CSV table of C-alpha atoms in Angstrom, one decimal:
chain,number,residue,atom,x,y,z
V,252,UNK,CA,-17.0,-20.8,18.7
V,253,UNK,CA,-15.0,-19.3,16.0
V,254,UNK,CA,-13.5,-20.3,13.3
V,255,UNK,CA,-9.8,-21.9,14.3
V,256,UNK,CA,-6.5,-19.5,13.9
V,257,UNK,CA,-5.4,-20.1,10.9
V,258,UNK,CA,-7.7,-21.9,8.7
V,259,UNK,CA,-9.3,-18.7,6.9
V,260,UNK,CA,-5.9,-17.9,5.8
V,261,UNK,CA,-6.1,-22.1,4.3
V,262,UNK,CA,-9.2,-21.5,3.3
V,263,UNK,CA,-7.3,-18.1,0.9
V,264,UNK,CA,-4.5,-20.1,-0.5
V,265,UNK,CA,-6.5,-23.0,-1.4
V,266,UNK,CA,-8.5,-20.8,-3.2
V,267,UNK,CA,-7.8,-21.0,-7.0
V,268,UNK,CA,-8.5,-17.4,-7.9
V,269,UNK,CA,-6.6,-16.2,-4.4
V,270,UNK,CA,-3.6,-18.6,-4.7
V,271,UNK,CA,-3.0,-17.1,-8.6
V,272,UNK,CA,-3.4,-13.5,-7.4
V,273,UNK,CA,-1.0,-13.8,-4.2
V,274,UNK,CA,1.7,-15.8,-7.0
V,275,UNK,CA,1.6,-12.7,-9.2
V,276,UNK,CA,2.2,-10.4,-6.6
V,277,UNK,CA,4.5,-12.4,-5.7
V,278,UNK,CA,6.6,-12.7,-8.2
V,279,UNK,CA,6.3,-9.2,-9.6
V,280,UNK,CA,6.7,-8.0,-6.4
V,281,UNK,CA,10.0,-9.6,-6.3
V,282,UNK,CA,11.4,-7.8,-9.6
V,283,UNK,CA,10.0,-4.2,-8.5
V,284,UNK,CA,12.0,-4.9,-4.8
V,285,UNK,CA,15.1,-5.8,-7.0
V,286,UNK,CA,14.6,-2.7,-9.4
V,287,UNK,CA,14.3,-0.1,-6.6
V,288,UNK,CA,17.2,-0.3,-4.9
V,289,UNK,CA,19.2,-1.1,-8.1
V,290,UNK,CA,17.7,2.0,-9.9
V,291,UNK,CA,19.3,4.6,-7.5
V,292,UNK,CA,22.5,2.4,-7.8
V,293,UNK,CA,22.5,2.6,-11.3
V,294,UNK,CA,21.9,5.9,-11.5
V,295,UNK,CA,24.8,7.1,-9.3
V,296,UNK,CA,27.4,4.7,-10.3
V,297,UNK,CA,26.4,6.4,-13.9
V,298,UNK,CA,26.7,10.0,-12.8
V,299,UNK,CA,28.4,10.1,-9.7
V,300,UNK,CA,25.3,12.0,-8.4
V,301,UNK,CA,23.7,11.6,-4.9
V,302,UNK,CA,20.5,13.9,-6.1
V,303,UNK,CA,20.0,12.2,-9.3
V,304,UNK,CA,19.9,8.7,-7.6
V,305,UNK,CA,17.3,9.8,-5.2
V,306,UNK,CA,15.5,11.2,-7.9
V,307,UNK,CA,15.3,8.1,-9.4
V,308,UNK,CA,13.4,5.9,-6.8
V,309,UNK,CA,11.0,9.3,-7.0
V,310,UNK,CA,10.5,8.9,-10.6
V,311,UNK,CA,8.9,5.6,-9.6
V,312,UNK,CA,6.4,6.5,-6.7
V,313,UNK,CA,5.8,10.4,-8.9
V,314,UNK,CA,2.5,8.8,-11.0
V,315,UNK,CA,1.1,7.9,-7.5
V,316,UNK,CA,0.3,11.2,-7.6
V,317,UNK,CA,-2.3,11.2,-10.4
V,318,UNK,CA,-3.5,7.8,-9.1
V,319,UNK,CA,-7.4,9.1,-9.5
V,320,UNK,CA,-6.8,10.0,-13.2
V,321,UNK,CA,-5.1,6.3,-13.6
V,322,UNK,CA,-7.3,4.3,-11.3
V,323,UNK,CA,-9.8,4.9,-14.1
V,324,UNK,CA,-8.2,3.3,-16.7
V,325,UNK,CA,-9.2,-0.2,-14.9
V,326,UNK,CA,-12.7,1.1,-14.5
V,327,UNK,CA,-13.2,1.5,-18.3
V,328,UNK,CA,-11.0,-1.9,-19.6
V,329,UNK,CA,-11.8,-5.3,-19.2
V,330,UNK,CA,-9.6,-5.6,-15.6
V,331,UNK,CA,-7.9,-9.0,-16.8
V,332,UNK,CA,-6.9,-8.3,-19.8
V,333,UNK,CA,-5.7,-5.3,-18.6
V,334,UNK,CA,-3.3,-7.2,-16.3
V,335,UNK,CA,-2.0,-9.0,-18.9
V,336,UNK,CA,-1.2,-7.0,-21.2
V,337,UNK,CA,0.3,-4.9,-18.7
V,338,UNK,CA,2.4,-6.9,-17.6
V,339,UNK,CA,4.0,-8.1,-20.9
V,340,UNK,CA,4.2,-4.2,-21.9
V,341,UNK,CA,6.5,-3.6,-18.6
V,342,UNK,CA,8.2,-6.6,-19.7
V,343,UNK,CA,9.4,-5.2,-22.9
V,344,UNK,CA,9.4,-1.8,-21.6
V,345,UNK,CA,12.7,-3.3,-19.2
V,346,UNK,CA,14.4,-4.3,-21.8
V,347,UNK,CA,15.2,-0.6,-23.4
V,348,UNK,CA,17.4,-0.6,-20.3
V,349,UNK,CA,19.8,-2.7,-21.7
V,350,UNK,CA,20.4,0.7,-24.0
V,351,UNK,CA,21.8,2.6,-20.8
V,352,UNK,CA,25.3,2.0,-20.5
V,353,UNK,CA,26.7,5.9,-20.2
V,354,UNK,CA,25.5,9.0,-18.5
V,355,UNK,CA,24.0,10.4,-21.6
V,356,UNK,CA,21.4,7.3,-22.0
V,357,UNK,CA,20.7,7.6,-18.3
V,358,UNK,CA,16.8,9.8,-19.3
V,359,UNK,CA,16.1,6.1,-20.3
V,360,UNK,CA,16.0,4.6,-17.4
V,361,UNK,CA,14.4,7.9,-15.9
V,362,UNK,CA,11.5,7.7,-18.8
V,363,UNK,CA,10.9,3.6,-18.3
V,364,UNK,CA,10.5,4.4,-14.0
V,365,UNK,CA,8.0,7.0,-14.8
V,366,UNK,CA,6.5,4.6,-16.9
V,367,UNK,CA,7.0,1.7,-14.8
V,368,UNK,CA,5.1,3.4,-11.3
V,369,UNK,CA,1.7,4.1,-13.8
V,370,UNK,CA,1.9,0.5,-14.9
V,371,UNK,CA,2.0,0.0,-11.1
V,372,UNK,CA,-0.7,2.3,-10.3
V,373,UNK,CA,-2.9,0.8,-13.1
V,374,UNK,CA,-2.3,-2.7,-12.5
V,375,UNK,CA,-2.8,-2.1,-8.8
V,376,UNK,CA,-6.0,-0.8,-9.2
V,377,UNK,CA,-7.3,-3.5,-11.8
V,378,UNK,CA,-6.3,-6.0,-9.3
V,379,UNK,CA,-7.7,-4.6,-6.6
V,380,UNK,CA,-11.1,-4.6,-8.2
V,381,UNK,CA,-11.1,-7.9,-9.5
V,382,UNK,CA,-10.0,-9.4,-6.1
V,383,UNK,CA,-13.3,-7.5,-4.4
V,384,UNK,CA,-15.6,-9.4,-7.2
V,385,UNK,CA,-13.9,-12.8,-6.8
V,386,UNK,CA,-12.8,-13.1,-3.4
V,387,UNK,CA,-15.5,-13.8,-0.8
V,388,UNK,CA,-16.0,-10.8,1.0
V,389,UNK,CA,-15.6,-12.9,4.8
V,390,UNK,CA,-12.0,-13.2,3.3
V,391,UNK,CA,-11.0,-9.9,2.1
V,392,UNK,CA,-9.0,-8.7,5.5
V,393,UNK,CA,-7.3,-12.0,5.2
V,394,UNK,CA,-6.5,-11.9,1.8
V,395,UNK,CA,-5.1,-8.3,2.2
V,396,UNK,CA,-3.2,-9.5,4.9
V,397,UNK,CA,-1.3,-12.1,3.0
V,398,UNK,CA,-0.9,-9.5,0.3
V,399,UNK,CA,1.0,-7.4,2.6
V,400,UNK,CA,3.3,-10.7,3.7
V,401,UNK,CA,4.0,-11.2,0.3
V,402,UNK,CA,5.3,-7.6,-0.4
V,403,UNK,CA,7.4,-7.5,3.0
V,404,UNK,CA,8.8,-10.8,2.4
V,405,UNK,CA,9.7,-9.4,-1.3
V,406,UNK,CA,11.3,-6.5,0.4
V,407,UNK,CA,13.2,-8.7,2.7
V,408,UNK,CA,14.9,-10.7,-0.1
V,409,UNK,CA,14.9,-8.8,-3.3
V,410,UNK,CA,17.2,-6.1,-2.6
V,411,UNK,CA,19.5,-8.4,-1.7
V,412,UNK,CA,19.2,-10.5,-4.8
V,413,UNK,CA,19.3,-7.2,-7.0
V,414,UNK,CA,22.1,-5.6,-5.3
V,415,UNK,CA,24.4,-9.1,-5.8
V,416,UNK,CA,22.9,-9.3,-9.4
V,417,UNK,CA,24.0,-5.8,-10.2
V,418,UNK,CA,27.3,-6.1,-8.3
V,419,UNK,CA,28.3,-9.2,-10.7
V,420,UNK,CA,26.1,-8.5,-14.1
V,421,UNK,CA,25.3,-4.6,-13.8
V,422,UNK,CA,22.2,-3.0,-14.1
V,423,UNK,CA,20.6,-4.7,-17.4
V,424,UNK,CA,21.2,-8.0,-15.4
V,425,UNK,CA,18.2,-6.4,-12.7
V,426,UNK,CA,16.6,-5.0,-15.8
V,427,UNK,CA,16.4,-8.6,-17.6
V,428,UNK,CA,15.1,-9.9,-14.1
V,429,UNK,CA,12.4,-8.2,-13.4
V,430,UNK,CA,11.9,-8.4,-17.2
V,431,UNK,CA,11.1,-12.3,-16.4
V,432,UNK,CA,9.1,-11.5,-13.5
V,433,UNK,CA,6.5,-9.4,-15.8
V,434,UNK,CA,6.3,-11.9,-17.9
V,435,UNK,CA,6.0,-14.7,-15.4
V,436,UNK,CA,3.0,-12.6,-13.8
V,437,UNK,CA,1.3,-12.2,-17.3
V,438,UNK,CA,1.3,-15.9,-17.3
V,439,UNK,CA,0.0,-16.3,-14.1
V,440,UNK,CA,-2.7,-13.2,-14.3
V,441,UNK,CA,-3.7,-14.9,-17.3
V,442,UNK,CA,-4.8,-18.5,-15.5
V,443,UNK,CA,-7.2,-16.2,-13.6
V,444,UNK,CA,-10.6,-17.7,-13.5
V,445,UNK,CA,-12.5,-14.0,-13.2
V,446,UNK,CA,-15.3,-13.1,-14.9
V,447,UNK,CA,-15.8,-9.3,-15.7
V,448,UNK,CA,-19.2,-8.5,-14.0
V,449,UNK,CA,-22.0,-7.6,-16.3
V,450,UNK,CA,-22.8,-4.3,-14.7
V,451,UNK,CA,-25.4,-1.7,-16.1
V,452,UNK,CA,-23.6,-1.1,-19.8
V,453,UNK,CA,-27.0,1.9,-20.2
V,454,UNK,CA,-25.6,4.8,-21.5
V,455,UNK,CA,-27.0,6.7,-18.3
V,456,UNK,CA,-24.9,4.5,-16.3
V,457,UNK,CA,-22.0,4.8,-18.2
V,458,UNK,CA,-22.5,8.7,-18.0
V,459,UNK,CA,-23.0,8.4,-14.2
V,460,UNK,CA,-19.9,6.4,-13.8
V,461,UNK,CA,-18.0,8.7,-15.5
V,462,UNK,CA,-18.9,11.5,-13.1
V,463,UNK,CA,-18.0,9.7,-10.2
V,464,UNK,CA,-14.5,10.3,-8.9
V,465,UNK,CA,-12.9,8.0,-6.9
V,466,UNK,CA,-12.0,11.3,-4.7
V,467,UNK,CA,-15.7,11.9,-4.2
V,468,UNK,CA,-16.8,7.9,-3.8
V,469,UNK,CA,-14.4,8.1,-0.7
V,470,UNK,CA,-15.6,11.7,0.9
V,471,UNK,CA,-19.2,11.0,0.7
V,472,UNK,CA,-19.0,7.4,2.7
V,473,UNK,CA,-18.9,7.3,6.5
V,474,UNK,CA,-17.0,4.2,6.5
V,475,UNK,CA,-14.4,5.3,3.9
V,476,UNK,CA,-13.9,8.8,4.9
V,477,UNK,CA,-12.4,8.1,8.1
V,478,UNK,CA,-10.5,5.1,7.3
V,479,UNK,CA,-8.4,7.3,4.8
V,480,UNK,CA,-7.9,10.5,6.1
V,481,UNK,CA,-6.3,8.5,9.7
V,482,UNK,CA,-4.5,6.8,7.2
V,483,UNK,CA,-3.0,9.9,5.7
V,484,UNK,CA,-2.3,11.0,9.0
V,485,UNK,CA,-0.3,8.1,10.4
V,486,UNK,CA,1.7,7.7,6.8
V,487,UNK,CA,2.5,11.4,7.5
V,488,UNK,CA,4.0,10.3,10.5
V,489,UNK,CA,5.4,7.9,9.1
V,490,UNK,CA,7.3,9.9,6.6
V,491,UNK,CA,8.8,12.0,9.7
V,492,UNK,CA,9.9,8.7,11.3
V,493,UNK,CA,11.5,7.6,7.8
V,494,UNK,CA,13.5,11.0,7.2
V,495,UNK,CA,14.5,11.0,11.2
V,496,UNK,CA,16.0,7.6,10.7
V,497,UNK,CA,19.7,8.3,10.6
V,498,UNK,CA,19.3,11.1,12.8
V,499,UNK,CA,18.1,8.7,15.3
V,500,UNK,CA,21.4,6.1,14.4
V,501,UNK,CA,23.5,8.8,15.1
V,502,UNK,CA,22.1,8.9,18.8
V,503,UNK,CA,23.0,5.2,19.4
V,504,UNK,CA,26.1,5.6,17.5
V,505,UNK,CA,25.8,3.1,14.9
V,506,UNK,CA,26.8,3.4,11.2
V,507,UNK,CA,24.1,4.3,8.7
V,508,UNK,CA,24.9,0.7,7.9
V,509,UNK,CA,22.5,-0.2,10.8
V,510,UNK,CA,19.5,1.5,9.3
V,511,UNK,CA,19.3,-2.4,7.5
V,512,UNK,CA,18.8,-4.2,10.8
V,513,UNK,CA,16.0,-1.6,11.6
V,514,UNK,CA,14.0,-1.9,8.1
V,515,UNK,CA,14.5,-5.3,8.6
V,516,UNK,CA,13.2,-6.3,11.6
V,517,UNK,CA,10.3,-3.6,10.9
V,518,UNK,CA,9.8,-5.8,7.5
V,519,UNK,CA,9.6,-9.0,10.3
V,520,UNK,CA,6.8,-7.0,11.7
V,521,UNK,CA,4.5,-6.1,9.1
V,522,UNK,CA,4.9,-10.3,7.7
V,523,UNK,CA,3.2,-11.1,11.3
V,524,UNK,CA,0.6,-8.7,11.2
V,525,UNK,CA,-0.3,-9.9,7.6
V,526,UNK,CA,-0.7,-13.2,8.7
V,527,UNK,CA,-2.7,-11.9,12.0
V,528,UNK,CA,-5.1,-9.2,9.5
V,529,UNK,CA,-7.7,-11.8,8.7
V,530,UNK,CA,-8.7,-13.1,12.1
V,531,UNK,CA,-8.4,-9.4,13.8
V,532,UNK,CA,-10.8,-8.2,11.8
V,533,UNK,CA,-13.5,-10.5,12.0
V,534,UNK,CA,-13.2,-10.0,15.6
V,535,UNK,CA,-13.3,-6.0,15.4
V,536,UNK,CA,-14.3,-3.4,12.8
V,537,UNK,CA,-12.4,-1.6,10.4
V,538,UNK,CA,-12.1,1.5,12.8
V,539,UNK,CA,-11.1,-0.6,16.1
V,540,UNK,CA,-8.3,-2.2,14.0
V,541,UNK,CA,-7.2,0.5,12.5
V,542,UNK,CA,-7.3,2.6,15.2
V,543,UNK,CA,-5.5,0.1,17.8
V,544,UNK,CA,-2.7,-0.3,14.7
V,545,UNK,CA,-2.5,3.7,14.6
V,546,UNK,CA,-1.8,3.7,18.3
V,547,UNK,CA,0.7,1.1,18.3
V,548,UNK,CA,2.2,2.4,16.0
V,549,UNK,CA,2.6,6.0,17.6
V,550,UNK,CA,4.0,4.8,20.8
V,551,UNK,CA,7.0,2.9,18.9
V,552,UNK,CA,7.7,6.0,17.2
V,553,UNK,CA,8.1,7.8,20.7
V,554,UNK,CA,9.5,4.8,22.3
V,555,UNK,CA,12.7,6.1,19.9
V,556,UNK,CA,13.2,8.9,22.4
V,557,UNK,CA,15.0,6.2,24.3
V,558,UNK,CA,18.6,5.9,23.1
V,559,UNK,CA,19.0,2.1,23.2
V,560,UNK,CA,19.4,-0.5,20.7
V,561,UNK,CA,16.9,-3.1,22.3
V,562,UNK,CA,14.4,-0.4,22.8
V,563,UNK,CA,15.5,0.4,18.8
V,564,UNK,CA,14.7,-2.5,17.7
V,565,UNK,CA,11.7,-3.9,19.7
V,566,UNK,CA,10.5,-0.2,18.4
V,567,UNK,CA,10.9,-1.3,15.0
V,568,UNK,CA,9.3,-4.3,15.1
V,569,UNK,CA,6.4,-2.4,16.8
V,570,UNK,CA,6.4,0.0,13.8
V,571,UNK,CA,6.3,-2.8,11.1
V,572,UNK,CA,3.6,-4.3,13.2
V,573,UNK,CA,1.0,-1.3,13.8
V,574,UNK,CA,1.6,0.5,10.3
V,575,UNK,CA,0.3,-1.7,8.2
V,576,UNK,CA,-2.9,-2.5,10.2
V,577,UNK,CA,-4.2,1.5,8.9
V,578,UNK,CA,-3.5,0.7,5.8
V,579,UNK,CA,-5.0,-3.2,5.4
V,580,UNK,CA,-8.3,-1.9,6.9
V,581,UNK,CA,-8.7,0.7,4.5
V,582,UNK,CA,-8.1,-0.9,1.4
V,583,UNK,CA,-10.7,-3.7,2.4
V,584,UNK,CA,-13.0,-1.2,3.3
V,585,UNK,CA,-12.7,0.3,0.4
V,586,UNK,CA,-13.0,-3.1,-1.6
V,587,UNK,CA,-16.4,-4.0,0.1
V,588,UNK,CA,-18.2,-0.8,0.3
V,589,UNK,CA,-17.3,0.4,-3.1
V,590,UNK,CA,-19.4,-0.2,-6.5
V,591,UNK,CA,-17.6,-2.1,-8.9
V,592,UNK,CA,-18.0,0.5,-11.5
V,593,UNK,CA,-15.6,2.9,-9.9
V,594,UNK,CA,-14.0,0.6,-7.9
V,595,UNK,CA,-10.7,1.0,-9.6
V,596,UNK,CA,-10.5,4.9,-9.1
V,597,UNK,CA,-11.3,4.7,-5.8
V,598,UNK,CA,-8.5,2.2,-5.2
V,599,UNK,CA,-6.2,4.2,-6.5
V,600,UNK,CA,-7.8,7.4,-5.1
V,601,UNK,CA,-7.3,5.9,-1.8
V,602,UNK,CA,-4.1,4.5,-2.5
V,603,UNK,CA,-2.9,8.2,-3.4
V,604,UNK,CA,-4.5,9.9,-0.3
V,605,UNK,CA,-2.8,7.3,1.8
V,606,UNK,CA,0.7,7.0,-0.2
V,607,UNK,CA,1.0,10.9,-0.8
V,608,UNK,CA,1.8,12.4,3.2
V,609,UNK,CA,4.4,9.9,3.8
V,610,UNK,CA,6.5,11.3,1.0
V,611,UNK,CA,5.5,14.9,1.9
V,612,UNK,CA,6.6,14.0,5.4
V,613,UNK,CA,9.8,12.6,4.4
V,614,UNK,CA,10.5,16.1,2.9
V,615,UNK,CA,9.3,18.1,5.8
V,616,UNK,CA,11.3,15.6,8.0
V,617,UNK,CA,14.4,16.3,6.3
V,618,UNK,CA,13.9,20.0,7.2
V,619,UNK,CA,12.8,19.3,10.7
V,620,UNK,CA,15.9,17.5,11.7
V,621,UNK,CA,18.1,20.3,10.8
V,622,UNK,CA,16.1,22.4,13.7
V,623,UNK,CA,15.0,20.6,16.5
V,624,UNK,CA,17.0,17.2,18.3
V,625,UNK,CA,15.6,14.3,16.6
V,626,UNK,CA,14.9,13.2,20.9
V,627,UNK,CA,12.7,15.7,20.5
V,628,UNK,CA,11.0,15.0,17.3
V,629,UNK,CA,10.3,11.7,17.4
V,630,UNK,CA,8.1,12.0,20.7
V,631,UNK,CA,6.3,15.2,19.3
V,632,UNK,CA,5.9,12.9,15.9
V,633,UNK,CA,4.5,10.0,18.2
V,634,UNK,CA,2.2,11.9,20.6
V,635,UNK,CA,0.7,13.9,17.1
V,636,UNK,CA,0.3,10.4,15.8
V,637,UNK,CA,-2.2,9.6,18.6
V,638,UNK,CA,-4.5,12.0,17.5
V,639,UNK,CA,-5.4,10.0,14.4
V,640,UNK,CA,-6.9,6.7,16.2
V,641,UNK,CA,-8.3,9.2,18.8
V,642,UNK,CA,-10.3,10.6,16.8
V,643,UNK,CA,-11.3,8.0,14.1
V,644,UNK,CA,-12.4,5.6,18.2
V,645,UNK,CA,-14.0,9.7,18.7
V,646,UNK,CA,-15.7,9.0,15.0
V,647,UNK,CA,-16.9,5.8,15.9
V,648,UNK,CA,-18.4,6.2,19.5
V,649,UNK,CA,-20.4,9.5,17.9
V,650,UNK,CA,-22.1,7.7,15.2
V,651,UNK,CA,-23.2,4.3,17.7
V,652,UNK,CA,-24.7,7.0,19.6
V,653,UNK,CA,-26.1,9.0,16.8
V,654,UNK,CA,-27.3,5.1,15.7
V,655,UNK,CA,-29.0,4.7,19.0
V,656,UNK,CA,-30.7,8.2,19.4
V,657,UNK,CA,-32.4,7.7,15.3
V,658,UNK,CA,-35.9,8.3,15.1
V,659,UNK,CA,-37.9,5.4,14.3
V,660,UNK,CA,-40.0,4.6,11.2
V,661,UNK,CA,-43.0,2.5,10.5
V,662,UNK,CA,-42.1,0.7,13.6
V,663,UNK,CA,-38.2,-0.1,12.6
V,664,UNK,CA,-35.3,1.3,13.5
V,665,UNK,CA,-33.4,3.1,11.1
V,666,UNK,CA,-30.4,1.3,9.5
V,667,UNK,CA,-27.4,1.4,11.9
V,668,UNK,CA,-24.8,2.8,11.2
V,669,UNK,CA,-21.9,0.1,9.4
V,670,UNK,CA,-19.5,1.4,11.1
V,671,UNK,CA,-21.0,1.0,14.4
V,672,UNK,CA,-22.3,-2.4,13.3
């Protein structure tokens, strides 16, 4: 019999070290929802400029970009510290923004976002390293799972509280708030009862470390490999989906208004398949979840071909659900198979492989909607998005077989393949 529904996800929040990690994100999470929508706000309201207030919530995800370069940061710091400190440098960092009260002091705010998504990349990547060495590895999936509730449950509320805060206070207000919520997850990073592992500290291995990118860590496994690049491809899918999105509430003929009740019940969906991550994947692999979330996810998207608002919104929910299921398996995959001394980079090198297409797409989808009827698009977008989980179940099936066909040595079987396991 397994284990009941519901009690490995007990068994993480009674968990000291799990509980204090899930607060943090928690809380921070709730300043950084607040801060992103009131950023473009700010920025507009300042200088009356459309461009400039998009550019804004870019300035934020731009240090994704060089995630590899940044991921390394947590791999040659003590990780905890490195949290805390972080997170009290942000919280100082937000309060320059009390300084921006006129067009001409707007390259503040500009400078403190750039500065703010590195933090981010940084602290992500620390965090993600430490949770691989203190959570048990049975209760990864279901820890990322309630990771990903807490951040769509964030983005649920926090906008809402920053856009009332700024409405009433202005922007410092938002600044001075997420402020506090740096400062409240120093506190709580700092409870943390983590213990840096000893590792190798040779010279040799520090050289070797060095050498390894988190780029390379990822292309040379068979479990990781895969896991990312269908990622990539169903976040580039995504992106499409994401720039189609008022095209599409045009066809139903709504107000852009109703791209809220969308994104929300779409934020609905990915808090339910958090809670559901844990106990999915101890009853399939990585590559089965992923690829069944991939899928799901693909025939929501050309489910939008269908001009209705129930078939809108059950879509949506759909999307919120499937989505998120690429992305949890890859970042626990990535958590267990990884060595701890690049564990960090490769975080963040995943996170940037998997973050990076969707805001390509969202580009390219802006384009696309100008040519072809987004009726048109979205199915296109949804049947290319089936390739991905084709392939990776494709992926899968070749190397059971390859697993099965191995020569044998000394009388045993070679290792099977993990991802056949």
């Amino acid at each position: 019999m397994g284990a009941r529904p519901g009690s490995a996800t007990v068994r993480v929040l009674r968990d000291r070290t799990a509980g204090l990690f899930l607060t943090a994100v928690v809380v921070s999470g709730f300043g950084t929802s607040a801060m992103w929508l009131a950023a473009g706000v700010w920025v507009k309201s300042l200088t009356g400029s459309a461009s400039l207030a998009a550019l804004a919530v870019f300035a934020m995800w731009l240090p994704v970009l060089f995630g590899p370069a940044l991921g390394a940061v947590a791999d040659r710091l003590p990780r905890k510290p490195l949290l805390v400190w972080s997170n009290l440098l942000m919280a100082g960092l937000m309060t320059t923004l009390l300084l921006v009260d006129s067009e001409g002091r707007v390259w503040i705010l500009f400078v403190v976002l750039v500065l703010y998504g590195a933090a981010s990349v940084v602290m992500d990547a620390a965090e993600s390293a430490l949770v691989a060495g203190a959570v048990d590895a049975r209760l990864l999936g279901d820890f990322n799972g309630l990771r990903m509730t807490a951040n769509e449950g964030m983005k649920l509320l926090a906008p809402l509280a920053g856009a009332g805060l700024y409405t009433q206070f202005g922007g410092g207000a938002v600044a001075l708030l997420d402020a506090a919520s740096f400062a409240l997850a120093a506190g709580v990073c700092a409870l943390l009862p983590v213990r840096e592992p000893a590792g190798d500290d040779t010279a040799a291995h520090r050289r070797d470390a060095e050498r390894r990118s988190g780029m390379r860590e990822l292309w040379r496994s068979p479990v990781l490999r895969p896991l990312v690049l269908t990622g990539s491809a169903t976040m580039l899918c995504a992106g499409i989906n994401g720039a189609a999105i008022y095209a599409f509430i045009d066809v139903l003929g709504h107000s852009p208004s109703y791209a809220g009740a969308l994104y929300a019940v779409q934020g609905a969906g990915s808090v339910a398949v958090g809670l559901l991550a844990g106990p999915l994947l101890r009853r399939m692999d990585e590559r089965v979840f992923a690829a069944a979330g991939s899928a799901v996810f693909a025939v929501a998207i050309a489910l939008r071909a269908l001009p209705y608002d129930a078939v809108a919104l059950a879509g949506s929910v759909i999307i919120g659900f499937g989505l998120p299921c690429v992305l949890i398996a890859a970042m626990t995959a990535v958590q267990r198979e990884t060595p701890d001394a690049v564990l960090g980079r490769t975080s963040a090198a995943a996170n940037t492989l998997l973050m990076v297409p969707n805001a390509v797409a969202l580009a390219l989808g802006a384009g696309l909607i100008a040519l072809v009827d987004v009726r048109v698009l979205l199915p296109l977008t949804g049947a290319a998005a089936l390739l991905a989980p084709a392939l990776l179940l494709a992926g899968r099936r070749t190397a059971r077989r390859a697993d099965r066909l191995a020569p044998r040595r000394d009388g045993e079987a070679v290792s099977r393949v993990r991802q056949g396991g």
